[in-house]
Coordinates of C-alpha atoms in Angstrom, one line a residue:
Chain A
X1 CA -116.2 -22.2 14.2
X2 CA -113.9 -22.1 11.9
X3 CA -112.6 -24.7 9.5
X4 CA -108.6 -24.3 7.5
X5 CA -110.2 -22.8 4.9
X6 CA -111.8 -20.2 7.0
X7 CA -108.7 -19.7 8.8
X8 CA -106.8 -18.9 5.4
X9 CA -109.7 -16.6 4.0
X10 CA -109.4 -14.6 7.3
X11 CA -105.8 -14.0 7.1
X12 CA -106.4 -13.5 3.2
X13 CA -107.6 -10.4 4.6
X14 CA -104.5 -9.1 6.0
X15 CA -102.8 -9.7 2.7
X16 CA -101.9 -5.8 1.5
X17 CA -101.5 -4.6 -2.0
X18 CA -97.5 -4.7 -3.3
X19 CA -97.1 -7.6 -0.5
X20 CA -94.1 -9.9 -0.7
X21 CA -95.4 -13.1 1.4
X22 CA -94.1 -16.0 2.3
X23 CA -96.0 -18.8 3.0
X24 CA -95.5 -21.7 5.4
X25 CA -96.7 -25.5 4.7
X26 CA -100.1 -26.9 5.8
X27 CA -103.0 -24.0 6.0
X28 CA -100.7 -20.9 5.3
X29 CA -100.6 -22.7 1.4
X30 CA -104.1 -22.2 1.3
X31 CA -104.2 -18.3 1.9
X32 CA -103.0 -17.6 -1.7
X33 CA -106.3 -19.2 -3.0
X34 CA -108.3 -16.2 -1.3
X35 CA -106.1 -13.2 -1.5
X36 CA -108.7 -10.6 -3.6
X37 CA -107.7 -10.3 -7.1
X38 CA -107.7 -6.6 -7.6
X39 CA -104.1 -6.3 -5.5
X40 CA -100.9 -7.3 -6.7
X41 CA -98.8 -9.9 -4.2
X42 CA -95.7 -12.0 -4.6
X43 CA -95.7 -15.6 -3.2
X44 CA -92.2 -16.2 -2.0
X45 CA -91.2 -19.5 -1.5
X46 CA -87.3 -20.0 0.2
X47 CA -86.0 -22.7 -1.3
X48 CA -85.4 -19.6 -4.4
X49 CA -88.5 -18.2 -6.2
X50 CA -91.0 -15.3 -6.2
X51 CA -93.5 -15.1 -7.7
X52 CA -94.8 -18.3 -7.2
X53 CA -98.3 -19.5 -9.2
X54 CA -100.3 -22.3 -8.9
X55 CA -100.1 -26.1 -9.2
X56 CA -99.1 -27.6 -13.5
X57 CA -101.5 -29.3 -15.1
X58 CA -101.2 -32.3 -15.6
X59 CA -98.2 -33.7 -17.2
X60 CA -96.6 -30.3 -17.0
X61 CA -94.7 -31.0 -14.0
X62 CA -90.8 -29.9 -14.5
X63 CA -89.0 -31.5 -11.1
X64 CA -86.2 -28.5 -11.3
X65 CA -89.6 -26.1 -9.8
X66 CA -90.6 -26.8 -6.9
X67 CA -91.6 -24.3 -3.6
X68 CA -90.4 -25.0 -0.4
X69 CA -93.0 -28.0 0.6
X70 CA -91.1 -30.4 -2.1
X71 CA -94.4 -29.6 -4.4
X72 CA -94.4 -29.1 -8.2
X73 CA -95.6 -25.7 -8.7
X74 CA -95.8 -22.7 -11.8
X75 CA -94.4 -19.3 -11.6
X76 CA -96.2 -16.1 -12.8
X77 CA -95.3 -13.6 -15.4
X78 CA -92.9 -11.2 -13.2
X79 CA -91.3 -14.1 -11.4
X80 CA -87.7 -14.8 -10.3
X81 CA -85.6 -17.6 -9.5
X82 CA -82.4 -17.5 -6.6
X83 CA -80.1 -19.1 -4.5
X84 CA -80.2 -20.0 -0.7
X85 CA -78.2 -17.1 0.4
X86 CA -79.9 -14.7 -1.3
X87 CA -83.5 -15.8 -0.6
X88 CA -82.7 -15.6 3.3
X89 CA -81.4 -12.3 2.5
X90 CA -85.3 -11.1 1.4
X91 CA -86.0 -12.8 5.0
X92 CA -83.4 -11.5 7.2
X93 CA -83.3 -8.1 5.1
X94 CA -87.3 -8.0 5.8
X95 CA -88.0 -7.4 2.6
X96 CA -90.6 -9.6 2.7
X97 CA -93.5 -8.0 3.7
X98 CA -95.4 -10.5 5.6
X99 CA -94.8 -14.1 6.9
X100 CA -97.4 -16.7 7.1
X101 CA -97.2 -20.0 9.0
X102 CA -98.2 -22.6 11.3
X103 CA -97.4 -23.6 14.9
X104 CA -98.3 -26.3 17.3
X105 CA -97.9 -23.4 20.6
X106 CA -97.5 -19.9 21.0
X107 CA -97.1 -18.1 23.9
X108 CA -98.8 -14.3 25.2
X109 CA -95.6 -12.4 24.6
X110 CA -95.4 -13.7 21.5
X111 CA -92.7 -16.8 21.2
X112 CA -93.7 -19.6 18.7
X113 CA -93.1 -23.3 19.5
X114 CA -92.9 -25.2 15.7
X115 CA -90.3 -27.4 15.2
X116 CA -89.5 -30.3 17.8
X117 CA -91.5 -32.5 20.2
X118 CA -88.7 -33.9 22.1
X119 CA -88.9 -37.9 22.6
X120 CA -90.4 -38.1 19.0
X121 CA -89.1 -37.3 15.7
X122 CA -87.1 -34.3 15.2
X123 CA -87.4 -33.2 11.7
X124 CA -85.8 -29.9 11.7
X125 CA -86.6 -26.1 11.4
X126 CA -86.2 -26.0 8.0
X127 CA -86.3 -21.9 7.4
X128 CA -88.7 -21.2 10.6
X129 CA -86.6 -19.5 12.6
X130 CA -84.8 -17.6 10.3
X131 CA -88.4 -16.2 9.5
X132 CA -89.7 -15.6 13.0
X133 CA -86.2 -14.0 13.7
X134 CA -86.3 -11.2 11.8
X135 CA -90.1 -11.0 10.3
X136 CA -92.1 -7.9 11.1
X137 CA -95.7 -9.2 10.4
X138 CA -95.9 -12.6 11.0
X139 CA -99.2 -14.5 11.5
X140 CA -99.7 -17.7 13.2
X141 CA -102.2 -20.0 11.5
X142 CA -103.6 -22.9 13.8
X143 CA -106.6 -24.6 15.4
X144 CA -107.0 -23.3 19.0
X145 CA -106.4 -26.5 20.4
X146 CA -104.7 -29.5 19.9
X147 CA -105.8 -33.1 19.1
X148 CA -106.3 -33.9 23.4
X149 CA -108.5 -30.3 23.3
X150 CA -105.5 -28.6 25.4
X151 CA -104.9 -25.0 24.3
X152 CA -102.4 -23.5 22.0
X153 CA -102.4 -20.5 23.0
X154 CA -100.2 -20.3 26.7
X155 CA -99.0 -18.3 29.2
X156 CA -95.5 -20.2 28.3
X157 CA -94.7 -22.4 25.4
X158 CA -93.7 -26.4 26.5
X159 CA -92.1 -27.2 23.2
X160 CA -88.4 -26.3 22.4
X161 CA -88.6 -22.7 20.9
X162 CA -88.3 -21.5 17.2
X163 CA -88.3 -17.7 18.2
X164 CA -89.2 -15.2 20.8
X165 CA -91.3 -12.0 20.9
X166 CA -91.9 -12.5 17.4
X167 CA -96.2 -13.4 16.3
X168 CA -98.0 -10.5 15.9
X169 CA -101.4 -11.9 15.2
X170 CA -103.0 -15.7 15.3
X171 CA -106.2 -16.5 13.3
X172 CA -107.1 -19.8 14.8
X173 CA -110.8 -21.9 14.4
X174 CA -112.4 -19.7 16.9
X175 CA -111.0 -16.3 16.9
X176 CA -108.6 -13.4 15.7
X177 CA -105.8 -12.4 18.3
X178 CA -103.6 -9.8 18.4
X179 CA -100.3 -10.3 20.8
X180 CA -100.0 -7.2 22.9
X181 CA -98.0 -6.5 26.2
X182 CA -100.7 -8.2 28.6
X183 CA -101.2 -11.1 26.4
X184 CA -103.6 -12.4 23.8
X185 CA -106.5 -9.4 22.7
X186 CA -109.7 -10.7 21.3
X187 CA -109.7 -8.8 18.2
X188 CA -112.8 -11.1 16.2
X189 CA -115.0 -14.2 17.3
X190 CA -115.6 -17.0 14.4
X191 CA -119.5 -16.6 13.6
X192 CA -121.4 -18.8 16.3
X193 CA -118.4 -18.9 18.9
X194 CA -118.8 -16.8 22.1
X195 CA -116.4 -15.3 24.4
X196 CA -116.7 -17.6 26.9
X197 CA -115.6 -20.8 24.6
X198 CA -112.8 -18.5 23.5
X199 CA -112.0 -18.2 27.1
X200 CA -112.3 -21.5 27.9
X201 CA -109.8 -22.5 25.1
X202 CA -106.9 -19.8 25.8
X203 CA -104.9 -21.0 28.5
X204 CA -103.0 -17.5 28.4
X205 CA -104.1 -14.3 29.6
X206 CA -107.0 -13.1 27.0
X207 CA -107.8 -9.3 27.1
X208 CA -111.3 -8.6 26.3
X209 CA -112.5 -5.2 25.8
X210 CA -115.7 -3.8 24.4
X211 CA -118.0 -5.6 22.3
X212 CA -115.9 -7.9 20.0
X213 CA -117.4 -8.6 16.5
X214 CA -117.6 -11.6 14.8
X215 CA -115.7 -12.1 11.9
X216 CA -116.7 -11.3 8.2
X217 CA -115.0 -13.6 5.5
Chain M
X1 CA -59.3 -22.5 -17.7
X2 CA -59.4 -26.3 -17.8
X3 CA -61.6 -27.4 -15.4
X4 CA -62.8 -30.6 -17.2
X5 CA -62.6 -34.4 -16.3
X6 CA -63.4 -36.9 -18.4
X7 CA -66.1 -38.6 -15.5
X8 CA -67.1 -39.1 -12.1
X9 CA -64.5 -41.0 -11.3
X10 CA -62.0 -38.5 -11.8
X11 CA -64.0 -35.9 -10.0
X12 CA -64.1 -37.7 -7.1
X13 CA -60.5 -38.8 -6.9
X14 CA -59.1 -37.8 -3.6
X15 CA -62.1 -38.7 -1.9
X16 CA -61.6 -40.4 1.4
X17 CA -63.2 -41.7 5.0
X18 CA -63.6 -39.0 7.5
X19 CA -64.0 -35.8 5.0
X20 CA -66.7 -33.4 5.6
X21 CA -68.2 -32.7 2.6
X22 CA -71.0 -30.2 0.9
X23 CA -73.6 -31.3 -1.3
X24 CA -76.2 -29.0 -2.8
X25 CA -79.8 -29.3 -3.4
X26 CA -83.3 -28.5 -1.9
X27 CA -85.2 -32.2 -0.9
X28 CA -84.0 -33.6 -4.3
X29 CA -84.3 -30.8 -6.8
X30 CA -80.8 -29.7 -7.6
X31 CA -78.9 -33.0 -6.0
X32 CA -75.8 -34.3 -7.4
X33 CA -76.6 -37.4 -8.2
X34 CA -73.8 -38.3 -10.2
X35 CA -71.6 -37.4 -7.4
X36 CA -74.1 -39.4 -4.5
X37 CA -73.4 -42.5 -6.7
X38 CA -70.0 -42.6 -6.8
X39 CA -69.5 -42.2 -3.7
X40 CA -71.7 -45.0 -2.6
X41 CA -69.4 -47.0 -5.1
X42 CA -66.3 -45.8 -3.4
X43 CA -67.9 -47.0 -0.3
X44 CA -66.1 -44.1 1.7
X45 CA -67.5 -44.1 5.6
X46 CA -67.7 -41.7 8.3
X47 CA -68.3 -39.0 6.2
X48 CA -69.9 -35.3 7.8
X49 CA -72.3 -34.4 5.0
X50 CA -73.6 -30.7 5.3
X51 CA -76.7 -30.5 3.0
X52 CA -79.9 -29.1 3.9
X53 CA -81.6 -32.4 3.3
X54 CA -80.7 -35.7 3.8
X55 CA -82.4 -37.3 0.8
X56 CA -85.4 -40.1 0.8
X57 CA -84.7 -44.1 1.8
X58 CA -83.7 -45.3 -1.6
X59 CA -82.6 -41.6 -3.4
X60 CA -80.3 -39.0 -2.4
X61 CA -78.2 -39.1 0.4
X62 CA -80.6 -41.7 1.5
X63 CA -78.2 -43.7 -0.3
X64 CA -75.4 -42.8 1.8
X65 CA -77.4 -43.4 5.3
X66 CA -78.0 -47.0 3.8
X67 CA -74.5 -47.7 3.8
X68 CA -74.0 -46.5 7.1
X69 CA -71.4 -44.5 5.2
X70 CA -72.4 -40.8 7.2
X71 CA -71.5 -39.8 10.7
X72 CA -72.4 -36.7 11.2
X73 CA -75.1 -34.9 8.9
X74 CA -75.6 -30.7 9.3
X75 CA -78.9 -30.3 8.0
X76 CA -81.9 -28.0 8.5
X77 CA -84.6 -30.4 7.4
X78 CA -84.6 -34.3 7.4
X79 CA -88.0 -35.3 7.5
X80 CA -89.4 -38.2 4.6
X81 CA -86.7 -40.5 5.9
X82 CA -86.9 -43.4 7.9
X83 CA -83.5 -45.0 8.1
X84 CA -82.7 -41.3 9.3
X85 CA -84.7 -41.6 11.8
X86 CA -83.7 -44.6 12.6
X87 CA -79.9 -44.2 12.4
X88 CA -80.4 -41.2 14.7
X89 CA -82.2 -42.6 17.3
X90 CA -80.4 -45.5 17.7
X91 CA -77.1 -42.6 18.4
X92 CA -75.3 -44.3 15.0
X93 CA -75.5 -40.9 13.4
X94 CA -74.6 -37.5 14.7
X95 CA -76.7 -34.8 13.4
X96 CA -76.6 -30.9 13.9
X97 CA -79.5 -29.1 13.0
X98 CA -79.4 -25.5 12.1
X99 CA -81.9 -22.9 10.3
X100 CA -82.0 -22.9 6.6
X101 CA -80.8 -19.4 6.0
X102 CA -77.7 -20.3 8.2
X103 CA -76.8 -22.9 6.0
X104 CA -76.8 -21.2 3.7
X105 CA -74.9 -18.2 4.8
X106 CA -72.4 -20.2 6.2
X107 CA -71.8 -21.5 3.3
X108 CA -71.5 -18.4 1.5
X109 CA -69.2 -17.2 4.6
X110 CA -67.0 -20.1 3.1
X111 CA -67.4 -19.2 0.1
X112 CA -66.6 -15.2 0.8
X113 CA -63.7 -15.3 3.4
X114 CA -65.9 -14.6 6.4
X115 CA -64.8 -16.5 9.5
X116 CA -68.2 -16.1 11.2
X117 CA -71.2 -14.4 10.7
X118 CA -73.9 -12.3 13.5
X119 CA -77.6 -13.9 12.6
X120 CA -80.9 -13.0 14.7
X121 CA -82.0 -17.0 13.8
X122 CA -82.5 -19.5 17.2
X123 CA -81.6 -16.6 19.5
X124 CA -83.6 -17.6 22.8
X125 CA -83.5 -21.1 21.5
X126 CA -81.8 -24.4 21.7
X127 CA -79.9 -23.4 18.6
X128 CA -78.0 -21.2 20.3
X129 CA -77.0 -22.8 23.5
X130 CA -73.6 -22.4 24.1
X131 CA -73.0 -19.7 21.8
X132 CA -71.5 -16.3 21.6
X133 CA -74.8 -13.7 21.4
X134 CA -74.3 -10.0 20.9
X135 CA -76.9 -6.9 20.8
X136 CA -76.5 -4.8 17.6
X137 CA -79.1 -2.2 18.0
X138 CA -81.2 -3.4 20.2
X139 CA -81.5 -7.2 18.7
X140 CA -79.9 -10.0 19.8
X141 CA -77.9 -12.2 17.1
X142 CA -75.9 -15.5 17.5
X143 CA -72.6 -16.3 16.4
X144 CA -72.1 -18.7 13.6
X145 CA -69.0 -20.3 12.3
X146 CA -68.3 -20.5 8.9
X147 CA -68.2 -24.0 7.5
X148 CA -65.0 -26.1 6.7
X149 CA -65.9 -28.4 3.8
X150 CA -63.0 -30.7 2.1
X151 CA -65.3 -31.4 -0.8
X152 CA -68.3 -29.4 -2.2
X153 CA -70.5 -31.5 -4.6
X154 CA -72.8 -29.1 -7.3
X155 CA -75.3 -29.8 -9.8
X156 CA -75.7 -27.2 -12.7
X157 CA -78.0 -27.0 -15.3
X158 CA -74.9 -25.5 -18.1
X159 CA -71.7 -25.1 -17.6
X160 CA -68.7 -25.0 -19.8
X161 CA -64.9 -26.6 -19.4
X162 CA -63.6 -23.2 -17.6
X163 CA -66.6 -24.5 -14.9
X164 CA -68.8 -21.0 -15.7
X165 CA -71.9 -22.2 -14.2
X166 CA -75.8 -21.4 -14.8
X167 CA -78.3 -23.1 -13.0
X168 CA -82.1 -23.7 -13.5
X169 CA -85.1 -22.8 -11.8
X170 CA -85.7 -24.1 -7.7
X171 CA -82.7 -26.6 -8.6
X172 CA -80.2 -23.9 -8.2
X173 CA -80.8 -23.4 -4.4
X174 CA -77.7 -23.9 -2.2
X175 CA -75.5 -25.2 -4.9
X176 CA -74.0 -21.5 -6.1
X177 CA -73.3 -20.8 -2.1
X178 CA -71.3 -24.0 -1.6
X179 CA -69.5 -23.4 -4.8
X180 CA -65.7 -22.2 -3.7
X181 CA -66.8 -23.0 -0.2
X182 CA -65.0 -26.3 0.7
X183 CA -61.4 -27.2 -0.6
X184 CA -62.6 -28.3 -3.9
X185 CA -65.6 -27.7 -5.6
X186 CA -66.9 -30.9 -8.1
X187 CA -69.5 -29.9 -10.6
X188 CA -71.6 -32.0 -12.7
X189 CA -73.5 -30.5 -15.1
X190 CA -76.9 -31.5 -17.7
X191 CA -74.8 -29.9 -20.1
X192 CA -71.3 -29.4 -20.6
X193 CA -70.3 -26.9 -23.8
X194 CA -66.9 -25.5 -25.2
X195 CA -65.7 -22.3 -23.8
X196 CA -67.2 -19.4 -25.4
X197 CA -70.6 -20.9 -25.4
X198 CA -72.3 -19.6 -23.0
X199 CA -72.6 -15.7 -23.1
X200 CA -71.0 -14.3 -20.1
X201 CA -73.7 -11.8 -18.7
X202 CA -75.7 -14.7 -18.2
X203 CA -73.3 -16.8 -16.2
X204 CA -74.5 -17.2 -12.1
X205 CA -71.5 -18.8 -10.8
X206 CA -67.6 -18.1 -12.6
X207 CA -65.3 -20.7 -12.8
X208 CA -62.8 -19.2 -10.6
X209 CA -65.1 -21.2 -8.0
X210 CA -64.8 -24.3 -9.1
X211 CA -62.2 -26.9 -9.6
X212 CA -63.5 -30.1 -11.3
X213 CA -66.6 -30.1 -14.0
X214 CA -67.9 -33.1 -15.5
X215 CA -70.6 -33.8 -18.1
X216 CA -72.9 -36.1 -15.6
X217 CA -75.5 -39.0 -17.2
X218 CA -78.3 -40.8 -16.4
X219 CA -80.5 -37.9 -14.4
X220 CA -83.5 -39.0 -12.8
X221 CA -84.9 -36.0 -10.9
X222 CA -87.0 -37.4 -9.1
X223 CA -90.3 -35.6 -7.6
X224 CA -91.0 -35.8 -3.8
X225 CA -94.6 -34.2 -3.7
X226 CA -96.0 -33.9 -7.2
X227 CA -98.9 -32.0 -6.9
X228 CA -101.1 -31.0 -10.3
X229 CA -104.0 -29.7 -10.9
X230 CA -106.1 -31.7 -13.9
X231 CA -106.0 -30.3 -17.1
X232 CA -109.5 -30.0 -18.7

C-alpha cells in the first residue's frame, strides 16, 4: 500500500518531457518533488505564474509570490508572471499539458466530485472546474477510500459535481486505474496489495484483464 | 491624462449602500487594502462584492463581513473564514459561487465589451442549473453574463498620474481584468511617479482603463501560508 508520497512518485511518472502541469493542493504539490531531473517541465500555478520553483528560505519570503494554495513560493530561471484571464486561457486553451489534482469521489465514466459536501461548509471550486472542463490528461490523486473505509471510486458520484467525463487516470494507495468505457481498468497494484482488496475497495465496475503488475516507483 | 487624487478619500467619493463593486486580489496578495479600509470607514452596507476571495477574519474583506457591511459576495473560493461561514449559514449573506476562470473572464468580458461569454466550466453541474448551454463542436459550454460592477477597486505595484499601470509578481492576478470593467476603476498604487516615468513598453494595464489613481500607505501584505524551507 501506498502512502502520499507513493501516490505522487507514481504519477511523477506520467510527468513527460516539455510538460506544462498544473498542480492541485494537498498530494498533487508533492509530485514536483519526484519528477526525474533529466526532463524539462513547467509548474503552473493559476493564480498567474509558470515556472513555479520551490519553497524561499528562510527570511526570503516576498508576500506578492505566492502559487495558488496561498504558499510563499520561488520561481525558476524561464518563469513568467500573469493575470487571471490569461492564466485560464493556458487552461481553457489546453495548453497545459497535464492536470494534477485531488478528489474526495470519482465515478467509472469519469466525473469528479471535489468541491462541496452539502450540509457542511461550502468553500468553493476555486479553478477545479475550469480545469476538469477542458483538460485533456487529468489525473486524480486520492486514497481509495475515505476516512469510514467507503470507496471512492463509484459507479455514480454522491457529492455535487465539479465535471463530467473528464479523469483519465487515478493513482490511489492501492492501485493505478485507467477510466475506460466499461469503468475503472486495473492498470498496476501497489506492491503487497492483491486484486481481490482492490476489488473489495472499488465500489464501481473494475475491469481486470491479464496478469496486472505491481507497480515500480 | 490626470488621473490623480490626492487620497483615499477622494477615490472613494461616490461610494454608496447597495453598489456592487470589484476588488482584485488572489487570497490576500494583490488586495486593495487602502481601498478595504475606507470603505469600512465609510461604513457603506449591503454592498455585492465580486472578488475571488473573501479575505481572512480580521484582514481583507474579512473586514467588510465584520461589519455586516456585504450582502451578496461572487466569489470562487472563501475558505480560511469563519464569520463567512458563519454569516452564510445563518442566510445573512448571499453568496454566488462560480469557477475561477469565470471570474475572471467575466470580468474581462466587462472589461472588453462582451455581453456574455460560452465556457465548458460547471457544464453537468450545479453551476449551471438554470442556464443557457450550447454544443460548439461536440462540447457542451454554459452561458455566462458579463459582470456589472459600479466600482472596481485595484492594487498596482507602479503606476503614474495618467493611471499606466504595472503590477508585480502573483499580486497582479485579477486586478488588470477588473480594470475598465465596472463604472469606475480606483487604483492605489506602492508607487505613484510623474508621467513619463515609466517606459511604455513595459506598461500591463494603460490608463485609458482607469479613472482614479492614488499613491496608497501603510501596506501590510500580509502572508496566508508561509511556507520556507531553512536556510543552512
Amino acid at each position: 500500500m501506498l502512502d502520499k508520497t507513493g501516490i505522487a512518485k507514481r504519477i511523477a511518472k506520467e510527468v513527460k518531457d516539455g510538460y506544462y502541469v498544473n498542480l492541485g493542493i494537498g498530494i498533487p504539490t508533492l509530485v514536483a518533488n519526484f519528477v526525474r531531473e533529466d526532463i524539462e517541465v513547467e509548474f503552473q500555478s493559476e493564480n498567474g505564474v509558470l515556472g513555479m520553483g520551490p519553497f524561499p528560505f528562510e527570511g526570503e519570503e516576498d508576500a506578492d509570490i505566492i502559487n495558488a494554495g496561498k504558499q510563499t513560493i520561488t520561481t525558476l530561471d524561464g518563469a513568467s508572471f500573469f493575470d487571471s484571464a490569461l492564466s485560464f486561457s493556458m487552461i481553457r486553451g489546453k495548453h497545459v499539458d497535464l492536470t494534477i489534482l485531488g478528489a474526495m469521489e470519482v465515478s467509472q465514466n469519469g466525473d469528479i466530485a471535489n468541491w462541496k459536501i452539502p450540509g457542511k461548509m461550502v468553500k468553493g471550486m476555486g479553478g477545479a472546474m475550469d480545469l476538469v472542463a477542458s483538460a485533456e490528461n487529468i489525473i486524480v490523486a486520492m486514497m481509495h477510500t475515505n476516512k469510514a473505509g467507503e470507496s471512492k471510486l463509484l459507479k455514480k458520484c454522491s457529492l455535487p459535481l465539479t465535471g463530467v467525463n473528464c479523469v483519465k487516470k487515478i493513482v490511489t494507495n492501492l492501485a493505478l486505474l485507467e477510466i475506460t468505457e466499461n469503468g475503472f481498468k486495473l492498470l498496476e497494484r501497489a506492491k503487497g496489495v492483491s486484486i481481490d482488496e482492490i476489488k473489495a475497495a472499488t465500489e464501481g465496475n473494475l475491469i481486470v484483464e491479464g496478469d496486472i503488475p505491481e507497480m515500480n516507483i | 491624462m490626470n488621473k490623480k487624487v490626492n487620497n483615499v478619500v477622494e477615490a472613494l467619493n461616490g461610494v454608496q449602500d447597495g453598489m456592487t463593486l470589484m476588488l482584485g486580489g488572489f487570497g490576500l496578495c494583490g488586495i486593495p487594502e487602502n481601498a478595504i479600509s475606507q470603505l469600512v470607514k465609510l461604513q457603506v452596507s449591503d454592498l455585492t462584492c465580486i472578488s475571488n476571495n473573501a479575505g481572512i477574519d480580521d484582514f481583507g474583506l474579512g473586514l467588510l463581513l465584520k461589519g455586516k457591511q456585504i450582502k451578496k459576495m461572487i466569489a470562487s473560493y472563501v475558505g480560511e473564514n469563519n464569520e463567512f461561514e458563519k454569516q452564510m449559514l445563518s442566510g445573512e449573506l448571499q453568496v454566488d459561487l462560480i469557477p475561477q476562470g469565470t471570474l475572471a473572464e467575466l470580468c474581462r468580458a466587462a472589461q472588453s465589451g462582451f455581453p456574455a461569454i460560452y465556457t465548458p466550466a460547471g457544464y453537468g453541474t450545479e453551476v449551471a442549473k438554470g442556464k443557457e448551454t450550447r454544443e460548439f463542436e461536440g462540447k457542451m459550454y454554459v452561458l455566462e453574463h458579463a459582470f456589472k460592477a459600479d466600482f472596481g477597486f485595484i492594487k498596482a505595484w507602479k503606476g503614474d498620474t495618467s493611471g499606466n499601470l504595472i503590477f508585480k509578481g502573483t499580486a497582479r492576478n485579477f486586478n488588470p481584468n477588473m480594470c475598465g470593467a465596472a463604472k469606475i476603476t480606483v487604483v492605489e498604487v506602492e508607487e505613484l511617479v510623474q508621467v513619463g516615468e515609466l517606459d511604455p513598453n513595459q506598461i500591463h494595464i494603460p490608463g485609458i482603463f482607469v479613472q482614479r489613481i492614488f499613491q496608497g500607505t501603510d501596506y501590510e501584505k500580509r502572508i496566508e501560508q508561509r511556507t520556507t524551507i531553512p536556510k543552512n
